[in-house]
Structure formats: C-alpha cells, structure tokens
C-alpha cells in the first residue's frame, strides 16, 4: 500500500496547474465574470489538446490512457482555478461524442437534479433538454437551465465533481491563511488570534479529510467510497468558502474578491449529481449490508 | 496512489487472522473495569501471548503498514485492547528505542515486549496540562541521583505501574521549554504516593501521583539533561500517529450495530436519524482513508508520524462523540440506562477532545505548523 501521489501523478498535477495559471489566472477569471454566458472556445480546445477530456480514453482510441486517479487530480486543479464550462459532461462524453475528446465540441448534460449547465453554448446535449427554461443562475460563471426531467447519475460524474469541490476547498483555505498571515489589526496579524487560527485550522482539517476520501474513491471506484467523497468534499468546499469569506471580513463580501465565486460554484456543484440526501441514504443502507 | 497490500503484507494478515481465530477462544473472561490488579494481569497476559507468537514488537519493530494491519485485524477479531500496556508499548518503548542508550534499551524494552512491566505517564501536572512545558516538578542533582519533588495528575495505570516516564524541571532558570528532563522513575521508590481519581464515567481510570524527595538514578535519564522537551515531542509524535487505528475500526463496527439496533426498534424509519447514521458512515470511512494516507506518508518519510496526526485527532475526537450521541438517539430513553451498550462509551468519549492535547491545542498546531500562521495568543 502506497497511498500517496506517484511522481507521475505529481508531475501531471503540476502540469495542469501550470497550464491553468497561464491560461486562466486571476485576470482571465475577471474577464470571464464580465462576460457571463460566453465560453472561451480557444481555451476549451487547448484543454482538449492537453488531454484534459481524453485523459481516460485508451491510447489506441486517441486518448491519454490514464485512470480515474489522474482525472481526479486534473479536476481538482480545475476546481482550484474556478475553470468555467461543462468540464465533467464533456470529459464523460469523450469517446462517445465526436469532438468531445479534443475539445472541439462542448457537451452539456441533463444532470441528476434536472439542471443543465451551459445549455446555450453546448454543441451536443446528452439527456432530454427539450422544454428547458433558463434560470437566473446564482453563479455568474455557470449559466443554468431547468429541464423537465433529470437523468440517472454516473458515479464518475459524482467523483469528478467531488474532485472539483476539493480543489475549491484547497484554494479557499490557502486564501484564508494567506490573508490571516498578512492582514494586521490591533497591531498584529489577525492570524495570531486564536479565533481566526481555529477557523483556518478547521478549514484545513475538512479539506485534508475530504482529500483522503476523494483520492481513495478514485483508487477503488467503490460506490460507498464515491458517496463518502461527495459528502466530505461538498462540506469542505461549502463551509470552507464561508469561512474564507469570514476571515476576509468586509473585503470578503465584495464582488471583487474571488471567494463568492467559489461559494456560488460550490453550490452549483452540490446539486449537479442529485442531492446529498441520496448519498446519505445510500450510506445508511450500506450499514445494513454485510461488511466486506 | 495504491490501496493494495504487498504479498508479504497480505501473508502477515492471513497468518495473524489464523492465529487470532485459534487463541481468542482460549482467553479468560475480561476482568471488571474496577479491578486494577486483575486488569494488569489480563493485559500483560495478552501481551505475553503476542510476544510468544512473534507479534510482541509490532508497535515499533514493524513498518507502519504492518502495524496498521495488526491493529485492524486484532480489532476486527475482537482481541483485547493494549490496555495497561499502552504507555510502555506506544510511549516509553518507542521513545527509549529512539533516544535511549544501548544499556537502557536492554534494561527496559524486553520486559515491555514480554508483558512483564507496566509503565505510566508522568507528564501532566495540576497546573500544567495543555501548557505542558509549564510543569513545575523539580529535580535537583545529588551525586548519582536526581531528587524529585512535586506532583503529577491524570496518570493512567499509576496504581499498578512499575515505571513512570517522568518529566521534571532540572533548570528552573532556563526558558520553560528548555530546562526539562525525561526520566524513567521506578514506581516502588520511597516518597511516591498514588491517589486514584474517579472519572465522570464512575471508574478509577487514573490517579494523582505525589513525589516527595524521590531518588531517581541519573542513569535513568533518557536523552541529555535539559533536553527533555525534544525527547517528549518524539514521544508524542507516536501518540498522534497510528495510535487510533484500532479505535476507528471499532467505531465502524459500532455504527453497524447501531444501524441494526435502529432497524430493530423502529428508529430506522426516522429519515433524520437514518441520514445521520449514513453521514457518520461516510465520516468514519473517510477517517479510515485518512489513516491509510497518514500511514503511507509516515512510511515514505521513514516511519516517524508527522503533523497529519493532529488533523486526524481533531476530526476523530469529534466524530467519536457524535457517534455516541447518535447511539443515545437510537436508544431513546433507554440511553439513560448505563447498563445499555454504548452508554459508558458515550461518557468516556467526552475525554477525547481533551486527552493527548485538547482540540484547541490541536487547532493551534494545525494553524501554526501546517498553515504557517503567526504564534497565537
């Protein structure tokens, strides 16, 4: 058992982070917020060229031939960078929908709760979206439609979404700690106050527990591990974003500061693959099954 | 990332399982929790059996992964807990193994491993618990002895211990983290008085220890004089490492028992309670994964547990309390009956956010050592 990232996995994570920092840094995020509903097709194709969508396709079918653990690391970075677009739907369509694998096609999916992300920008829609009506989306970077019926949920979608949540949780924890180290009040950095220290410590504890759950689910693909990853990652991301906002005080409540974008995206992801209640019910039922 | 075990590790697991299935039915019944001499004999007897079967030194002689497998399998099989052997096997033993001289290792380690001697921990004092470095028990040098006076508290197994891992102040003028020394004190030395303390769970789990001019040979010092704080950090890193593995396995079993109980008494039909049990299932599954992560990390850096232990302990202590509070909700009014299962555990679990470093101290550790925040106040 060596439940740690391999050298190749570290390199992959660094590579994705480097690409996203270069192509979708804070400045690009700002621009995207100013143009809601527009997807950066050039970036989408770059992601395709880098193998983001074809990561798990076998090499003989033009893919990268990697597995769920590597996909989870890539999606964690996407969540960290707040990368917009129907990333999970397009990734899952690679190999099935022409153009999805190389980023030529944008694929939308009628998710588990009947919400469709990026319907107007999509080239292909999977599931029944006829009669879908637009919502005024809480997340400025995720246009949403409500479809009459939701489809079944792919466990891989649950896990990749959890990975994005983990990335968000990691990022907001970093932002909070960075601010607490430098922002001075009452003549000292606010991070010297236990009230602030303890908020930050809890953020880290939730994030690292979720990390173990998400990575384990990527390794085993066991349904109970996937539900566990989802519940822990949702909690780490949503509560982490709130705590990060709190640590930033008034600054945290502004449109300029990125934490609200994390919080709102976190809420969108929480509903993408059905409700958390479903995961809790499945985990309850699992208790009555014979232990492995 | 890999969650499979090597063939050697799987072979170890299979052999251990087979051995446990053979010996557990031959064990005498567990003694009453209040009968300390009987508990000592029972716990040492179990350690002796482990030793004779080749598992005696698994706590510090084996790799972290093998130790994880050992704790997982013994708990799953319902084997006795380490009990009175805890301080010797998980505290003093690994510390002496890492920091002691050849002679000290030869004197103290074999009796711990063979289940012949019990150790207790003399760290906390009435005015120095969470602020451990504020300890005041004094030791002055007199020839080949230290002469020790002061008092210790929350000392588990003190009544039946042969040795005490004792922290004393050898230089009162030094800054408080310096000036501390780590000693092995024989519990039969003149001048030691032990007074049991009753816990809120009604049992005599630990004791106060009063020290009046107790003579401890200088040869019993582990590490250098005034270097005891560093030695203590070595001791505590073991405590926060894999010490809770067996308990996580036990909590997962309790959770299954609770689900069965709730199904039987009709509480399962309450969706709020049912989902809470489901969430706890996710919680303990995640804690198990975090344990595997920490063990793998420890193995990667050479076996010494890191600050990841604080992350684990924080989350685990609260989860354990939530588990037993949920047990009370499953039982309803019957939860007021201490003879019902889990209800004494519910009381014991109240100590988890205090013992071995309070949750508040653990949060400071996480904030300062992992997140790099300035020292708190």
PDB file of N, CA and C in Angstrom, chain B residues 65 137 227 236 309:
ATOM      1  N   UNK B  65       2.729   0.146   7.881  1.00  0.00           N
ATOM      2  CA  UNK B  65       1.640  -0.575   7.214  1.00  0.00           C
ATOM      3  C   UNK B  65       1.344  -1.893   7.929  1.00  0.00           C
ATOM      4  N   UNK B 137       7.362  20.184  38.598  1.00  0.00           N
ATOM      5  CA  UNK B 137       8.012  19.147  39.405  1.00  0.00           C
ATOM      6  C   UNK B 137       9.536  19.285  39.273  1.00  0.00           C
ATOM      7  N   UNK B 227      17.239  18.481  27.957  1.00  0.00           N
ATOM      8  CA  UNK B 227      16.836  18.272  26.563  1.00  0.00           C
ATOM      9  C   UNK B 227      15.527  17.468  26.489  1.00  0.00           C
ATOM     10  N   UNK B 236       5.382  12.114  21.872  1.00  0.00           N
ATOM     11  CA  UNK B 236       4.016  12.499  21.499  1.00  0.00           C
ATOM     12  C   UNK B 236       3.733  12.252  20.022  1.00  0.00           C
ATOM     13  N   UNK B 309      -1.112  13.761  12.103  1.00  0.00           N
ATOM     14  CA  UNK B 309      -1.765  13.169  13.264  1.00  0.00           C
ATOM     15  C   UNK B 309      -2.691  14.156  13.962  1.00  0.00           C
TER      16      UNK B 309
END
